[in-house]
Amino acid sequence: MKLISPKTFLSFILIGFSHLLISENQRLDRDPRDYRYTFVNLSHLSGSDQSGLAIKASINLPGSYYIVAERLADGFDYKTESYDKIIDSARIGVQMGIGEVIGTISADRISINVEDWFDIFLEIGVKNSEIEGKRFSFSKDNSQANALGGIRFGNSNSFEGKLYVDISKETTVVETGEPVCQGINICPPYDVELSDASDTKFGIGFLYNINRRSAVTFDVTSSNKIDNTFRIGYQINL
């Protein structure tokens, strides 16, 4: 019996793989760039000290605008104390395809129409932090500006990705320097303050659309002032 030649076998493999990709990219019958901006996401956070939870809600607005609200609760250790940190944030965002931003590139007699290979997004708002410990809690008016922006790419029928930068000042625990508070328990030996310089976090995220209404998300964020974090979540698209 004559066996299938290697070239024929390779051709079958390539055809089958191409068919699988096409089926995966079209299985939800959505436009590839129909990214969801109305959703609720619940995620688990993991850092070097303790783990935490985050809930995020986004609502699409008319035009290219949307609003985002998020509550993040995680823990950290300072000296011999363990603290819970609650961060509330709210932002308004705008998103559009790169083709809408750049349009057409012209040089001499050559004109190139830029396609919407990815979306650009920018969010501006405020965030506030509260820190609670077993013995002492700190709650101050430390609201500060928060800006987040990046690109979103991929196929809304299957896998999506994003690269982003998150800029804001961070609330940290510091020693008060008062010797009385260092030795007794009637006043906290620590205090909270905003960092002098803004912290620039770099993040990368991936999302897989299980179906039209649900997805799983993965995010990794790097920071030079606080712990790097990893997030895994479940998202309900509305």
Coordinates of C-alpha atoms in Angstrom, one line a residue:
M1 CA 0.0 0.0 0.0
K2 CA 1.4 3.4 -1.0
L3 CA 1.7 5.9 1.8
I4 CA 0.8 9.5 1.6
S5 CA 3.8 11.7 0.7
P6 CA 5.2 14.1 3.2
K7 CA 4.2 17.1 1.1
T8 CA 0.6 15.9 0.8
F9 CA 0.5 15.2 4.6
L10 CA 1.8 18.7 5.3
S11 CA -0.8 20.2 3.0
F12 CA -3.6 18.4 4.9
I13 CA -2.2 19.7 8.2
L14 CA -1.9 23.3 7.0
I15 CA -5.5 23.2 5.5
G16 CA -6.9 21.7 8.7
F17 CA -5.1 24.3 10.9
S18 CA -6.3 27.2 8.7
H19 CA -9.8 25.9 8.9
L20 CA -9.6 25.7 12.7
L21 CA -8.3 29.3 12.9
I22 CA -11.1 30.6 10.7
S23 CA -13.7 28.7 12.6
E24 CA -12.3 30.0 16.0
N25 CA -12.2 33.6 14.7
Q26 CA -15.8 33.5 13.5
R27 CA -17.5 31.2 16.0
L28 CA -19.3 34.1 17.9
D29 CA -20.4 35.7 14.6
R30 CA -19.1 39.1 15.7
D31 CA -17.0 41.7 14.0
P32 CA -13.3 41.0 14.9
R33 CA -13.0 44.5 16.4
D34 CA -16.3 44.5 18.3
Y35 CA -14.6 44.7 21.7
R36 CA -16.8 44.8 24.8
Y37 CA -16.9 48.0 26.8
T38 CA -20.0 47.1 28.8
F39 CA -19.2 44.4 31.3
V40 CA -18.7 43.3 35.0
N41 CA -15.4 41.6 35.9
L42 CA -14.5 39.8 39.1
S43 CA -10.9 38.9 39.5
H44 CA -8.4 37.4 42.0
L45 CA -5.1 39.3 42.7
S46 CA -1.9 37.7 43.6
G47 CA 1.2 39.7 44.9
S48 CA 4.3 39.0 46.9
D49 CA 2.7 39.6 50.3
Q50 CA -1.0 38.7 50.2
S51 CA -3.8 38.0 47.7
G52 CA -6.9 40.1 47.1
L53 CA -10.0 40.7 45.0
A54 CA -11.1 43.3 42.5
I55 CA -14.5 44.1 40.9
K56 CA -14.6 46.3 37.8
A57 CA -17.7 47.6 35.9
S58 CA -17.7 49.4 32.6
I59 CA -20.6 51.0 30.7
N60 CA -20.5 52.0 27.1
L61 CA -21.7 55.5 26.3
P62 CA -22.8 57.1 23.0
G63 CA -20.0 57.7 20.5
S64 CA -16.6 56.4 21.5
Y65 CA -16.9 57.0 25.2
Y66 CA -17.3 54.7 28.2
I67 CA -17.1 55.0 32.0
V68 CA -15.2 52.6 34.4
A69 CA -15.6 52.1 38.2
E70 CA -13.3 49.7 40.1
R71 CA -12.8 48.5 43.7
L72 CA -9.6 46.7 44.5
A73 CA -8.9 45.1 47.9
D74 CA -5.5 43.5 48.7
G75 CA -3.1 43.1 51.6
F76 CA 0.5 44.0 52.4
D77 CA 2.9 43.7 55.3
Y78 CA 4.8 46.6 56.9
K79 CA 7.3 45.9 59.7
T80 CA 5.3 43.5 62.0
E81 CA 1.9 44.7 60.9
S82 CA -0.4 43.4 58.2
Y83 CA -2.7 45.8 56.4
D84 CA -5.6 45.7 54.0
K85 CA -5.6 48.3 51.3
I86 CA -8.8 49.3 49.6
I87 CA -8.6 51.3 46.3
D88 CA -11.6 52.9 44.7
S89 CA -11.3 54.4 41.2
A90 CA -13.6 56.0 38.6
R91 CA -12.6 57.0 35.1
I92 CA -14.1 58.1 31.8
G93 CA -12.6 56.6 28.7
V94 CA -12.5 57.1 25.0
Q95 CA -11.6 54.4 22.4
M96 CA -11.1 54.4 18.6
G97 CA -9.4 52.4 15.9
I98 CA -5.9 53.3 14.8
G99 CA -7.3 53.9 11.3
E100 CA -9.7 56.6 12.7
V101 CA -6.8 58.3 14.5
I102 CA -4.3 58.3 11.6
G103 CA -6.5 57.9 8.6
T104 CA -4.4 58.1 5.5
I105 CA -0.6 58.3 5.2
S106 CA 0.5 60.2 2.2
A107 CA 4.1 60.6 0.8
D108 CA 4.8 62.0 -2.6
R109 CA 2.5 60.1 -4.9
I110 CA 1.9 57.2 -2.5
S111 CA -1.2 57.1 -0.4
I112 CA -1.8 54.3 2.2
N113 CA -5.1 53.9 4.1
V114 CA -4.4 52.7 7.6
E115 CA -6.7 49.9 8.7
D116 CA -8.0 49.4 12.2
W117 CA -5.4 46.8 13.2
F118 CA -6.0 47.7 16.9
D119 CA -7.9 50.1 19.1
I120 CA -6.3 53.0 21.1
F121 CA -7.9 53.8 24.5
L122 CA -7.4 56.5 27.1
E123 CA -9.0 56.8 30.5
I124 CA -8.9 59.8 32.9
G125 CA -10.3 59.9 36.4
V126 CA -9.6 59.8 40.2
K127 CA -8.8 57.1 42.7
N128 CA -8.8 57.0 46.5
S129 CA -7.1 54.6 49.0
E130 CA -7.9 53.5 52.5
I131 CA -5.6 51.3 54.7
E132 CA -6.9 49.2 57.6
G133 CA -4.9 47.2 60.1
K134 CA -5.6 45.0 63.1
R135 CA -4.8 47.8 65.6
F136 CA -5.0 51.0 63.5
S137 CA -6.8 52.2 60.4
F138 CA -5.9 55.2 58.2
S139 CA -8.5 57.0 56.2
K140 CA -7.5 60.3 54.7
D141 CA -8.7 62.5 51.8
N142 CA -5.9 61.2 49.5
S143 CA -7.8 61.4 46.2
Q144 CA -5.5 61.8 43.3
A145 CA -5.6 61.9 39.5
N146 CA -5.4 58.6 37.6
A147 CA -4.6 58.1 33.9
L148 CA -4.6 54.8 32.0
G149 CA -4.0 54.3 28.3
G150 CA -2.8 51.7 25.8
I151 CA -3.8 49.6 22.8
R152 CA -6.3 46.7 22.4
F153 CA -5.8 44.1 19.8
G154 CA -7.0 40.6 18.8
N155 CA -10.2 39.1 17.7
S156 CA -13.5 39.6 19.7
N157 CA -14.6 36.1 18.7
S158 CA -11.7 34.4 20.5
F159 CA -8.5 35.9 22.0
E160 CA -8.0 39.6 22.7
G161 CA -4.9 41.3 24.2
K162 CA -4.0 44.7 25.5
L163 CA -0.9 46.7 26.5
Y164 CA -1.3 49.6 28.8
V165 CA 0.3 52.2 31.1
D166 CA -1.3 53.2 34.4
I167 CA -0.1 56.4 36.0
S168 CA -1.0 57.7 39.5
K169 CA 0.5 58.4 42.9
E170 CA 0.5 55.6 45.4
T171 CA -0.5 55.7 49.1
T172 CA 2.2 54.1 51.3
V173 CA 2.7 53.5 55.0
V174 CA 5.6 55.4 56.7
E175 CA 6.8 55.7 60.2
T176 CA 5.6 58.8 62.2
G177 CA 9.0 59.3 63.9
E178 CA 7.3 60.0 67.3
P179 CA 9.1 58.1 70.0
V180 CA 6.0 57.9 72.3
C181 CA 4.1 56.0 69.6
Q182 CA 6.9 53.6 69.0
G183 CA 6.6 52.1 72.4
I184 CA 2.9 52.2 73.3
N185 CA -0.3 51.1 71.7
I186 CA -2.5 54.2 72.2
C187 CA -1.4 55.9 69.0
P188 CA -0.3 54.4 65.7
P189 CA 3.5 54.4 65.1
Y190 CA 2.8 54.6 61.4
D191 CA 1.0 57.0 59.1
V192 CA 0.0 57.0 55.4
E193 CA 1.1 59.5 52.8
L194 CA 1.1 59.9 49.0
S195 CA 4.3 59.3 47.2
D196 CA 6.0 62.4 45.9
A197 CA 6.3 61.1 42.3
S198 CA 3.8 59.3 40.2
D199 CA 4.1 55.6 39.9
T200 CA 4.1 54.3 36.3
K201 CA 2.7 50.8 36.0
F202 CA 3.1 48.7 32.8
G203 CA 0.6 46.0 32.2
I204 CA -0.3 43.3 29.7
G205 CA -3.6 41.5 29.6
F206 CA -5.3 38.7 27.7
L207 CA -9.0 37.8 27.4
Y208 CA -10.6 34.7 25.9
N209 CA -14.3 35.0 24.9
I210 CA -16.0 31.8 26.0
N211 CA -19.2 32.8 24.4
R212 CA -21.1 36.1 23.7
R213 CA -21.8 36.7 27.4
S214 CA -18.7 35.5 29.3
A215 CA -14.9 35.6 29.1
V216 CA -11.9 34.8 31.2
T217 CA -9.2 37.4 31.8
F218 CA -5.5 37.4 32.7
D219 CA -3.5 40.5 33.6
V220 CA 0.1 41.1 34.8
T221 CA 1.1 44.6 36.1
S222 CA 4.7 45.8 36.9
S223 CA 5.4 48.7 39.3
N224 CA 8.5 50.3 40.7
K225 CA 6.8 51.5 44.0
I226 CA 4.5 48.6 45.0
D227 CA 4.3 44.9 44.4
N228 CA 3.9 43.5 41.0
T229 CA 0.5 41.8 40.6
F230 CA -1.1 39.0 38.6
R231 CA -4.9 38.9 38.1
I232 CA -7.1 36.2 36.8
G233 CA -10.8 36.9 36.4
Y234 CA -14.2 36.1 35.0
Q235 CA -16.1 38.7 32.9
I236 CA -19.7 39.0 32.1
N237 CA -20.4 40.9 28.9
L238 CA -23.6 42.9 29.0

